[in-house]
Amino acid sequence: MEDGVAAKAPPRNLGGSLPVPNVQDLAARIIDDDDQLITVLDRYLRPDVVVSSSSSSSVEDAAAAITDDDSSWSVPVVDLGRLLLDPDELVRKEEAGKLRSACEDWGFFQVVNHGVPAKVMDAMKDDLNRFFKLPLQEKLAVAQEAGGVEGYGQAFVVSEEQRLDYSDMYFLFTQPPEYRNLNLWPSSNPSTFRDSMERYSVEVQRVATDLLRVMAKNLGLSSEAEKRLLTRVAAAQSMRMNYYPACPESHADKVLGLSPHSDAVGLTLLLQVTTTSPGLQIRRQGRWVPVAPLPGALIANVGDVVEVLTNGKYKSVEHRAVVSASHERVSMAAFHTARFDDDAYGPLQEMMLDGGEQPRYRTMSVEDYVKLVFSSKLDGKKHHGRHEDQSLPLTPLINH
Ligand SMILES: O=C(O)CCC(=O)C(=O)O
Ligand SMILES: [Fe+2]
């Protein structure tokens, strides 16, 4: 992708999901009768999963799931204002050190003081809450089309046997503006949705870019390699908006809001739209660790693409969402990626040459990679992660 060249609309044949029931609608019609529930929720039940703390109704309860240890289980916090703007270089360096260890050791961190105006965040949250509260028929005005990935519906359902996630989602390409399919953006209800999304999207892409610049410095990349990192990781953006209805008490710990997965993108910035009800958990040292929503923060996480570009120095981390017995929950993930016409995802030369390392991941065209992602189910860490296995033949799909 050359600078200044107008982007073409994304390919329309990226794959799609099998149609599934609307979970918000299903939850609204559920009667608290155990026999009936088992039938209605059959495809959502996870006999193989122990969902701890899912029935907790408050942030405190979720945090309490990790009481035996201490703050070493809370996700690190990075202050972006301090990182970029503090007049004292030592302070900036100290914050950059925090970002480095967050990337190397956690793969997840909360970003505070990020400069996204509170009114931009609040308007986005309000419009999203309003959207999900609309009657089903109105939401279906922006429903996913058969074979498409954008719109209101579900993603990653590839078989009738698959266990389903207890959530609905609304997915849109947001950056560059040429990627937008405005037919799938509400125009009149909520009437401010498009405007809120435009403003929020620009701000969040700026936060991703700021973070990546410091990450490039932390990795010791040249300005050339930094540019490549930014093009591969923050040239495009899509939003996945998630709605998790409350689930009857007797079943809330038997379903999952979102299956364990790592994000198949460069860098994710997640907004916990609902801050009063926890749900996000990350896998760390074999345990599921809840991430308590910090009001106003964005939660950043390293995606599979950054893992590939850094040749495994920064690793993506598995996470999932659990549901509450008493509260609905809304979240919004901003995914940052390359543009579709960028050539390929693969380890950056500089990330290998420095340590004289071999590439540990295959190089794959961006479009093939995205198609692979959308045609699979969410199932832990995979895609490029799979190619880390040294026993796999390292056959580049395309050379570059
Ligand atoms: O709802 C959450 O907290 C997690 C959402 C998420 O992981 C995703 O949309 O990829
Ligand atoms: Fe995710």
GROMACS .gro file of C-alpha atoms and ligand atoms in nm:
model
  411
    1MET     CA    1   0.000   0.000   0.000
    2GLU     CA    2   0.158   0.323  -0.113
    3ASP     CA    3   0.097   0.639   0.086
    4GLY     CA    4  -0.155   0.867  -0.075
    5VAL     CA    5  -0.310   0.598  -0.296
    6ALA     CA    6  -0.687   0.577  -0.244
    7ALA     CA    7  -0.792   0.248  -0.090
    8LYS     CA    8  -1.027   0.018  -0.278
    9ALA     CA    9  -1.329  -0.122  -0.095
   10PRO     CA   10  -1.250  -0.451   0.084
   11PRO     CA   11  -1.319  -0.774  -0.104
   12ARG     CA   12  -1.678  -0.886  -0.049
   13ASN     CA   13  -1.604  -1.259  -0.052
   14LEU     CA   14  -1.424  -1.286   0.279
   15GLY     CA   15  -1.637  -1.575   0.401
   16GLY     CA   16  -1.919  -1.575   0.647
   17SER     CA   17  -2.088  -1.748   0.930
   18LEU     CA   18  -2.378  -1.992   0.939
   19PRO     CA   19  -2.698  -1.821   1.055
   20VAL     CA   20  -2.775  -1.870   1.424
   21PRO     CA   21  -3.053  -1.752   1.656
   22ASN     CA   22  -3.038  -1.400   1.793
   23VAL     CA   23  -2.923  -1.444   2.153
   24GLN     CA   24  -3.068  -1.119   2.290
   25ASP     CA   25  -3.407  -1.224   2.158
   26LEU     CA   26  -3.367  -1.575   2.290
   27ALA     CA   27  -3.265  -1.447   2.634
   28ALA     CA   28  -3.569  -1.217   2.646
   29ARG     CA   29  -3.801  -1.511   2.583
   30ILE     CA   30  -3.637  -1.757   2.822
   31ILE     CA   31  -3.853  -1.885   3.106
   32ASP     CA   32  -3.674  -1.990   3.419
   33ASP     CA   33  -3.778  -2.351   3.396
   34ASP     CA   34  -3.484  -2.587   3.407
   35ASP     CA   35  -3.621  -2.849   3.166
   36GLN     CA   36  -3.713  -2.593   2.902
   37LEU     CA   37  -3.387  -2.409   2.948
   38ILE     CA   38  -3.182  -2.715   2.873
   39THR     CA   39  -3.361  -2.750   2.539
   40VAL     CA   40  -3.335  -2.383   2.445
   41LEU     CA   41  -2.974  -2.348   2.554
   42ASP     CA   42  -2.860  -2.686   2.429
   43ARG     CA   43  -2.627  -2.548   2.159
   44TYR     CA   44  -2.470  -2.303   2.405
   45LEU     CA   45  -2.386  -2.545   2.686
   46ARG     CA   46  -2.019  -2.626   2.737
   47PRO     CA   47  -1.992  -2.951   2.927
   48ASP     CA   48  -1.613  -2.931   2.890
   49VAL     CA   49  -1.571  -2.583   3.037
   50VAL     CA   50  -1.558  -2.473   3.397
   51VAL     CA   51  -1.660  -2.110   3.391
   52SER     CA   52  -1.547  -1.968   3.720
   53SER     CA   53  -1.678  -1.633   3.839
   54SER     CA   54  -1.929  -1.611   3.556
   55SER     CA   55  -2.216  -1.573   3.796
   56SER     CA   56  -2.050  -1.284   3.971
   57SER     CA   57  -2.252  -0.972   3.929
   58SER     CA   58  -2.000  -0.712   4.027
   59VAL     CA   59  -1.647  -0.615   3.941
   60GLU     CA   60  -1.538  -0.690   4.298
   61ASP     CA   61  -1.664  -1.048   4.274
   62ALA     CA   62  -1.471  -1.112   3.956
   63ALA     CA   63  -1.151  -0.970   4.097
   64ALA     CA   64  -1.205  -1.193   4.398
   65ALA     CA   65  -1.161  -1.499   4.178
   66ILE     CA   66  -0.788  -1.435   4.210
   67THR     CA   67  -0.770  -1.362   4.580
   68ASP     CA   68  -0.496  -1.602   4.677
   69ASP     CA   69  -0.236  -1.395   4.501
   70ASP     CA   70  -0.203  -1.020   4.476
   71SER     CA   71  -0.178  -0.736   4.233
   72SER     CA   72   0.060  -0.949   4.026
   73TRP     CA   73  -0.262  -1.078   3.866
   74SER     CA   74  -0.385  -0.738   3.756
   75VAL     CA   75  -0.319  -0.638   3.399
   76PRO     CA   76  -0.052  -0.364   3.374
   77VAL     CA   77  -0.157  -0.005   3.316
   78VAL     CA   78   0.021   0.221   3.066
   79ASP     CA   79  -0.023   0.599   3.083
   80LEU     CA   80  -0.007   0.722   2.724
   81GLY     CA   81   0.020   1.090   2.821
   82ARG     CA   82   0.323   1.013   3.034
   83LEU     CA   83   0.469   0.792   2.762
   84LEU     CA   84   0.448   1.056   2.488
   85LEU     CA   85   0.422   1.397   2.642
   86ASP     CA   86   0.595   1.410   2.978
   87PRO     CA   87   0.859   1.684   2.963
   88ASP     CA   88   1.100   1.467   3.163
   89GLU     CA   89   1.276   1.214   2.940
   90LEU     CA   90   1.336   0.979   3.234
   91VAL     CA   91   0.963   0.964   3.299
   92ARG     CA   92   0.894   0.886   2.934
   93LYS     CA   93   1.158   0.614   2.943
   94GLU     CA   94   1.013   0.464   3.258
   95GLU     CA   95   0.669   0.446   3.094
   96ALA     CA   96   0.823   0.296   2.779
   97GLY     CA   97   0.975   0.029   3.004
   98LYS     CA   98   0.628  -0.048   3.138
   99LEU     CA   99   0.496  -0.082   2.784
  100ARG     CA  100   0.785  -0.312   2.694
  101SER     CA  101   0.727  -0.549   2.984
  102ALA     CA  102   0.351  -0.537   2.926
  103CYS     CA  103   0.411  -0.650   2.566
  104GLU     CA  104   0.675  -0.909   2.649
  105ASP     CA  105   0.524  -1.054   2.962
  106TRP     CA  106   0.147  -1.000   2.940
  107GLY     CA  107   0.033  -0.928   2.586
  108PHE     CA  108  -0.248  -0.726   2.751
  109PHE     CA  109  -0.252  -0.385   2.920
  110GLN     CA  110  -0.493  -0.107   3.006
  111VAL     CA  111  -0.423   0.230   2.844
  112VAL     CA  112  -0.515   0.537   3.048
  113ASN     CA  113  -0.470   0.908   2.978
  114HIS     CA  114  -0.497   0.816   2.609
  115GLY     CA  115  -0.633   1.151   2.498
  116VAL     CA  116  -0.959   1.024   2.349
  117PRO     CA  117  -1.201   1.296   2.464
  118ALA     CA  118  -1.452   1.171   2.719
  119LYS     CA  119  -1.735   1.313   2.509
  120VAL     CA  120  -1.625   1.106   2.208
  121MET     CA  121  -1.617   0.789   2.419
  122ASP     CA  122  -1.947   0.866   2.590
  123ALA     CA  123  -2.125   0.941   2.262
  124MET     CA  124  -1.999   0.610   2.117
  125LYS     CA  125  -2.108   0.417   2.425
  126ASP     CA  126  -2.451   0.581   2.430
  127ASP     CA  127  -2.515   0.515   2.063
  128LEU     CA  128  -2.402   0.155   2.092
  129ASN     CA  129  -2.620   0.091   2.398
  130ARG     CA  130  -2.908   0.255   2.213
  131PHE     CA  131  -2.850   0.039   1.909
  132PHE     CA  132  -2.855  -0.287   2.105
  133LYS     CA  133  -3.173  -0.177   2.286
  134LEU     CA  134  -3.365  -0.135   1.959
  135PRO     CA  135  -3.630  -0.396   1.878
  136LEU     CA  136  -3.483  -0.690   1.687
  137GLN     CA  137  -3.660  -0.591   1.362
  138GLU     CA  138  -3.490  -0.251   1.365
  139LYS     CA  139  -3.148  -0.397   1.430
  140LEU     CA  140  -3.203  -0.634   1.141
  141ALA     CA  141  -3.200  -0.332   0.909
  142VAL     CA  142  -2.820  -0.367   0.932
  143ALA     CA  143  -2.815  -0.749   0.945
  144GLN     CA  144  -2.526  -0.946   0.805
  145GLU     CA  145  -2.582  -1.052   0.447
  146ALA     CA  146  -2.538  -1.417   0.351
  147GLY     CA  147  -2.170  -1.487   0.296
  148GLY     CA  148  -2.068  -1.147   0.433
  149VAL     CA  149  -1.876  -1.066   0.748
  150GLU     CA  150  -2.007  -0.716   0.819
  151GLY     CA  151  -2.330  -0.622   0.993
  152TYR     CA  152  -2.537  -0.741   1.285
  153GLY     CA  153  -2.528  -1.116   1.337
  154GLN     CA  154  -2.269  -1.370   1.431
  155ALA     CA  155  -1.917  -1.466   1.328
  156PHE     CA  156  -1.712  -1.782   1.323
  157VAL     CA  157  -1.997  -2.037   1.318
  158VAL     CA  158  -1.886  -2.301   1.070
  159SER     CA  159  -2.083  -2.614   1.163
  160GLU     CA  160  -2.423  -2.712   1.297
  161GLU     CA  161  -2.252  -2.914   1.572
  162GLN     CA  162  -2.042  -2.627   1.701
  163ARG     CA  163  -2.107  -2.496   2.054
  164LEU     CA  164  -2.239  -2.142   2.021
  165ASP     CA  165  -2.134  -1.825   2.199
  166TYR     CA  166  -2.394  -1.659   2.421
  167SER     CA  167  -2.371  -1.321   2.248
  168ASP     CA  168  -2.464  -1.125   1.937
  169MET     CA  169  -2.219  -0.913   1.748
  170TYR     CA  170  -2.215  -0.622   1.508
  171PHE     CA  171  -1.907  -0.594   1.287
  172LEU     CA  172  -1.804  -0.303   1.064
  173PHE     CA  173  -1.500  -0.196   0.867
  174THR     CA  174  -1.427   0.159   0.982
  175GLN     CA  175  -1.089   0.270   0.841
  176PRO     CA  176  -0.988   0.379   0.587
  177PRO     CA  177  -1.320   0.552   0.507
  178GLU     CA  178  -1.327   0.379   0.165
  179TYR     CA  179  -1.375   0.047   0.349
  180ARG     CA  180  -1.711   0.152   0.493
  181ASN     CA  181  -2.027  -0.011   0.370
  182LEU     CA  182  -2.266   0.258   0.491
  183ASN     CA  183  -2.568   0.042   0.409
  184LEU     CA  184  -2.476  -0.147   0.723
  185TRP     CA  185  -2.434   0.165   0.940
  186PRO     CA  186  -2.760   0.284   1.101
  187SER     CA  187  -2.865   0.614   0.947
  188SER     CA  188  -3.159   0.728   1.155
  189ASN     CA  189  -3.164   0.509   1.462
  190PRO     CA  190  -2.956   0.606   1.650
  191SER     CA  191  -2.929   0.916   1.436
  192THR     CA  192  -2.588   1.011   1.574
  193PHE     CA  193  -2.434   0.663   1.533
  194ARG     CA  194  -2.238   0.737   1.213
  195ASP     CA  195  -2.097   1.057   1.353
  196SER     CA  196  -2.002   0.896   1.684
  197MET     CA  197  -1.835   0.605   1.505
  198GLU     CA  198  -1.640   0.834   1.273
  199ARG     CA  199  -1.499   1.037   1.563
  200TYR     CA  200  -1.428   0.740   1.786
  201SER     CA  201  -1.267   0.542   1.508
  202VAL     CA  202  -1.019   0.820   1.420
  203GLU     CA  203  -0.921   0.870   1.784
  204VAL     CA  204  -0.867   0.501   1.851
  205GLN     CA  205  -0.660   0.453   1.536
  206ARG     CA  206  -0.442   0.740   1.659
  207VAL     CA  207  -0.395   0.566   1.996
  208ALA     CA  208  -0.296   0.244   1.817
  209THR     CA  209  -0.044   0.432   1.605
  210ASP     CA  210   0.105   0.611   1.907
  211LEU     CA  211   0.147   0.283   2.092
  212LEU     CA  212   0.302   0.110   1.791
  213ARG     CA  213   0.559   0.386   1.747
  214VAL     CA  214   0.684   0.333   2.100
  215MET     CA  215   0.667  -0.043   2.057
  216ALA     CA  216   0.888  -0.006   1.747
  217LYS     CA  217   1.137   0.193   1.951
  218ASN     CA  218   1.129  -0.065   2.229
  219LEU     CA  219   1.203  -0.333   1.969
  220GLY     CA  220   1.498  -0.132   1.838
  221LEU     CA  221   1.349  -0.106   1.487
  222SER     CA  222   1.490   0.131   1.226
  223SER     CA  223   1.257   0.400   1.093
  224GLU     CA  224   1.212   0.190   0.778
  225ALA     CA  225   1.100  -0.114   0.980
  226GLU     CA  226   0.884   0.105   1.203
  227LYS     CA  227   0.704   0.227   0.893
  228ARG     CA  228   0.648  -0.131   0.781
  229LEU     CA  229   0.513  -0.223   1.127
  230LEU     CA  230   0.268   0.068   1.114
  231THR     CA  231   0.152  -0.023   0.764
  232ARG     CA  232   0.101  -0.388   0.857
  233VAL     CA  233  -0.067  -0.316   1.189
  234ALA     CA  234  -0.252   0.015   1.187
  235ALA     CA  235  -0.342   0.105   0.828
  236ALA     CA  236  -0.694  -0.033   0.858
  237GLN     CA  237  -0.946  -0.076   1.136
  238SER     CA  238  -1.259  -0.277   1.199
  239MET     CA  239  -1.493  -0.280   1.497
  240ARG     CA  240  -1.652  -0.579   1.662
  241MET     CA  241  -1.931  -0.474   1.896
  242ASN     CA  242  -2.045  -0.747   2.134
  243TYR     CA  243  -2.371  -0.782   2.323
  244TYR     CA  244  -2.388  -1.041   2.604
  245PRO     CA  245  -2.735  -1.081   2.757
  246ALA     CA  246  -2.766  -1.194   3.116
  247CYS     CA  247  -2.811  -1.570   3.137
  248PRO     CA  248  -3.039  -1.744   3.389
  249GLU     CA  249  -2.852  -1.815   3.713
  250SER     CA  250  -2.875  -2.193   3.674
  251HIS     CA  251  -2.688  -2.179   3.340
  252ALA     CA  252  -2.465  -1.871   3.353
  253ASP     CA  253  -2.162  -2.080   3.444
  254LYS     CA  254  -2.234  -2.339   3.175
  255VAL     CA  255  -2.215  -2.109   2.872
  256LEU     CA  256  -1.950  -1.873   2.733
  257GLY     CA  257  -2.012  -1.525   2.597
  258LEU     CA  258  -1.717  -1.557   2.362
  259SER     CA  259  -1.504  -1.868   2.304
  260PRO     CA  260  -1.137  -1.862   2.396
  261HIS     CA  261  -0.937  -1.704   2.115
  262SER     CA  262  -0.647  -1.479   2.039
  263ASP     CA  263  -0.721  -1.183   1.812
  264ALA     CA  264  -0.617  -1.259   1.455
  265VAL     CA  265  -0.517  -0.895   1.400
  266GLY     CA  266  -0.229  -0.659   1.477
  267LEU     CA  267  -0.337  -0.463   1.781
  268THR     CA  268  -0.677  -0.456   1.952
  269LEU     CA  269  -0.808  -0.168   2.162
  270LEU     CA  270  -1.111  -0.282   2.356
  271LEU     CA  271  -1.364  -0.056   2.518
  272GLN     CA  272  -1.564  -0.210   2.799
  273VAL     CA  273  -1.882  -0.018   2.725
  274THR     CA  274  -2.042  -0.167   3.036
  275THR     CA  275  -1.810  -0.106   3.328
  276THR     CA  276  -2.038  -0.238   3.601
  277SER     CA  277  -2.036  -0.600   3.490
  278PRO     CA  278  -1.709  -0.787   3.432
  279GLY     CA  279  -1.672  -1.050   3.162
  280LEU     CA  280  -1.331  -1.042   2.995
  281GLN     CA  281  -1.082  -1.304   3.114
  282ILE     CA  282  -0.731  -1.366   2.987
  283ARG     CA  283  -0.534  -1.685   3.004
  284ARG     CA  284  -0.221  -1.645   3.209
  285GLN     CA  285  -0.005  -1.924   3.349
  286GLY     CA  286  -0.285  -2.170   3.295
  287ARG     CA  287  -0.548  -1.965   3.478
  288TRP     CA  288  -0.833  -1.748   3.358
  289VAL     CA  289  -0.767  -1.402   3.499
  290PRO     CA  290  -1.053  -1.147   3.499
  291VAL     CA  291  -0.978  -0.800   3.367
  292ALA     CA  292  -1.166  -0.556   3.586
  293PRO     CA  293  -1.298  -0.268   3.373
  294LEU     CA  294  -1.115   0.054   3.454
  295PRO     CA  295  -1.359   0.336   3.370
  296GLY     CA  296  -1.231   0.543   3.080
  297ALA     CA  297  -0.948   0.301   2.990
  298LEU     CA  298  -0.891   0.116   2.667
  299ILE     CA  299  -0.765  -0.240   2.696
  300ALA     CA  300  -0.486  -0.309   2.449
  301ASN     CA  301  -0.383  -0.654   2.341
  302VAL     CA  302  -0.119  -0.790   2.109
  303GLY     CA  303  -0.276  -0.982   1.821
  304ASP     CA  304  -0.146  -1.276   1.619
  305VAL     CA  305  -0.016  -1.044   1.346
  306VAL     CA  306   0.216  -0.858   1.586
  307GLU     CA  307   0.332  -1.198   1.711
  308VAL     CA  308   0.423  -1.291   1.353
  309LEU     CA  309   0.585  -0.957   1.266
  310THR     CA  310   0.800  -0.964   1.579
  311ASN     CA  311   0.887  -1.329   1.509
  312GLY     CA  312   0.735  -1.428   1.842
  313LYS     CA  313   0.898  -1.167   2.064
  314TYR     CA  314   0.555  -1.026   2.151
  315LYS     CA  315   0.292  -1.298   2.180
  316SER     CA  316  -0.082  -1.281   2.140
  317VAL     CA  317  -0.276  -1.406   2.441
  318GLU     CA  318  -0.586  -1.619   2.462
  319HIS     CA  319  -0.891  -1.456   2.614
  320ARG     CA  320  -1.265  -1.518   2.644
  321ALA     CA  321  -1.581  -1.354   2.775
  322VAL     CA  322  -1.801  -1.503   3.045
  323VAL     CA  323  -2.159  -1.395   3.107
  324SER     CA  324  -2.341  -1.271   3.413
  325ALA     CA  325  -2.659  -1.407   3.570
  326SER     CA  326  -2.784  -1.060   3.647
  327HIS     CA  327  -2.644  -0.808   3.401
  328GLU     CA  328  -2.617  -0.767   3.028
  329ARG     CA  329  -2.280  -0.647   2.902
  330VAL     CA  330  -2.159  -0.457   2.596
  331SER     CA  331  -1.801  -0.433   2.468
  332MET     CA  332  -1.641  -0.294   2.156
  333ALA     CA  333  -1.314  -0.417   2.007
  334ALA     CA  334  -1.125  -0.197   1.760
  335PHE     CA  335  -0.903  -0.424   1.551
  336HIS     CA  336  -0.604  -0.274   1.372
  337THR     CA  337  -0.460  -0.447   1.069
  338ALA     CA  338  -0.298  -0.402   0.730
  339ARG     CA  339  -0.511  -0.305   0.431
  340PHE     CA  340  -0.628  -0.588   0.211
  341ASP     CA  341  -0.405  -0.486  -0.076
  342ASP     CA  342  -0.094  -0.483   0.139
  343ASP     CA  343   0.128  -0.770   0.030
  344ALA     CA  344   0.178  -1.009   0.319
  345TYR     CA  345   0.209  -1.083   0.688
  346GLY     CA  346   0.540  -1.239   0.788
  347PRO     CA  347   0.826  -1.183   1.033
  348LEU     CA  348   1.004  -0.849   0.986
  349GLN     CA  349   1.358  -0.898   0.855
  350GLU     CA  350   1.497  -0.685   1.137
  351MET     CA  351   1.333  -0.903   1.400
  352MET     CA  352   1.529  -1.202   1.273
  353LEU     CA  353   1.861  -1.061   1.167
  354ASP     CA  354   1.930  -0.906   1.505
  355GLY     CA  355   1.950  -1.238   1.683
  356GLY     CA  356   2.050  -1.427   1.370
  357GLU     CA  357   1.719  -1.607   1.409
  358GLN     CA  358   1.523  -1.813   1.163
  359PRO     CA  359   1.169  -1.706   1.075
  360ARG     CA  360   0.931  -1.894   1.302
  361TYR     CA  361   0.615  -1.810   1.107
  362ARG     CA  362   0.504  -1.849   0.752
  363THR     CA  363   0.452  -1.545   0.535
  364MET     CA  364   0.098  -1.525   0.399
  365SER     CA  365  -0.085  -1.276   0.180
  366VAL     CA  366  -0.311  -1.046   0.381
  367GLU     CA  367  -0.618  -1.145   0.183
  368ASP     CA  368  -0.556  -1.521   0.221
  369TYR     CA  369  -0.495  -1.471   0.590
  370VAL     CA  370  -0.821  -1.280   0.641
  371LYS     CA  371  -1.016  -1.544   0.447
  372LEU     CA  372  -0.860  -1.817   0.661
  373VAL     CA  373  -0.960  -1.631   0.977
  374PHE     CA  374  -1.321  -1.572   0.874
  375SER     CA  375  -1.373  -1.931   0.764
  376SER     CA  376  -1.264  -2.083   1.097
  377LYS     CA  377  -1.427  -2.108   1.436
  378LEU     CA  378  -1.287  -1.934   1.743
  379ASP     CA  379  -1.082  -2.202   1.906
  380GLY     CA  380  -0.796  -2.086   2.122
  381LYS     CA  381  -0.474  -1.967   1.964
  382LYS     CA  382  -0.426  -2.064   1.605
  383HIS     CA  383  -0.387  -1.931   1.252
  384HIS     CA  384  -0.034  -1.799   1.245
  385GLY     CA  385   0.030  -1.932   1.592
  386ARG     CA  386  -0.003  -2.276   1.444
  387HIS     CA  387   0.289  -2.207   1.215
  388GLU     CA  388   0.518  -2.154   1.508
  389ASP     CA  389   0.546  -2.529   1.545
  390GLN     CA  390   0.895  -2.604   1.416
  391SER     CA  391   0.782  -2.942   1.290
  392LEU     CA  392   0.570  -2.772   1.023
  393PRO     CA  393   0.737  -2.714   0.690
  394LEU     CA  394   0.822  -2.352   0.654
  395THR     CA  395   0.687  -2.296   0.308
  396PRO     CA  396   0.621  -1.934   0.236
  397LEU     CA  397   0.291  -1.898   0.051
  398ILE     CA  398   0.435  -1.601  -0.128
  399ASN     CA  399   0.784  -1.464  -0.125
  400HIS     CA  400   0.854  -1.109  -0.038
  401LIG     O1  401  -1.609  -0.870   2.538
  401LIG     C1  402  -1.490  -0.875   2.566
  401LIG     O2  403  -1.444  -0.829   2.669
  401LIG     C2  404  -1.395  -0.944   2.471
  401LIG     C3  405  -1.422  -0.918   2.327
  401LIG     C4  406  -1.320  -0.980   2.238
  401LIG     O3  407  -1.230  -1.046   2.281
  401LIG     C5  408  -1.329  -0.962   2.091
  401LIG     O4  409  -1.427  -0.901   2.042
  401LIG     O5  410  -1.236  -1.008   2.022
  402FE      FE  411  -1.077  -1.082   2.132
   0.00000   0.00000   0.00000
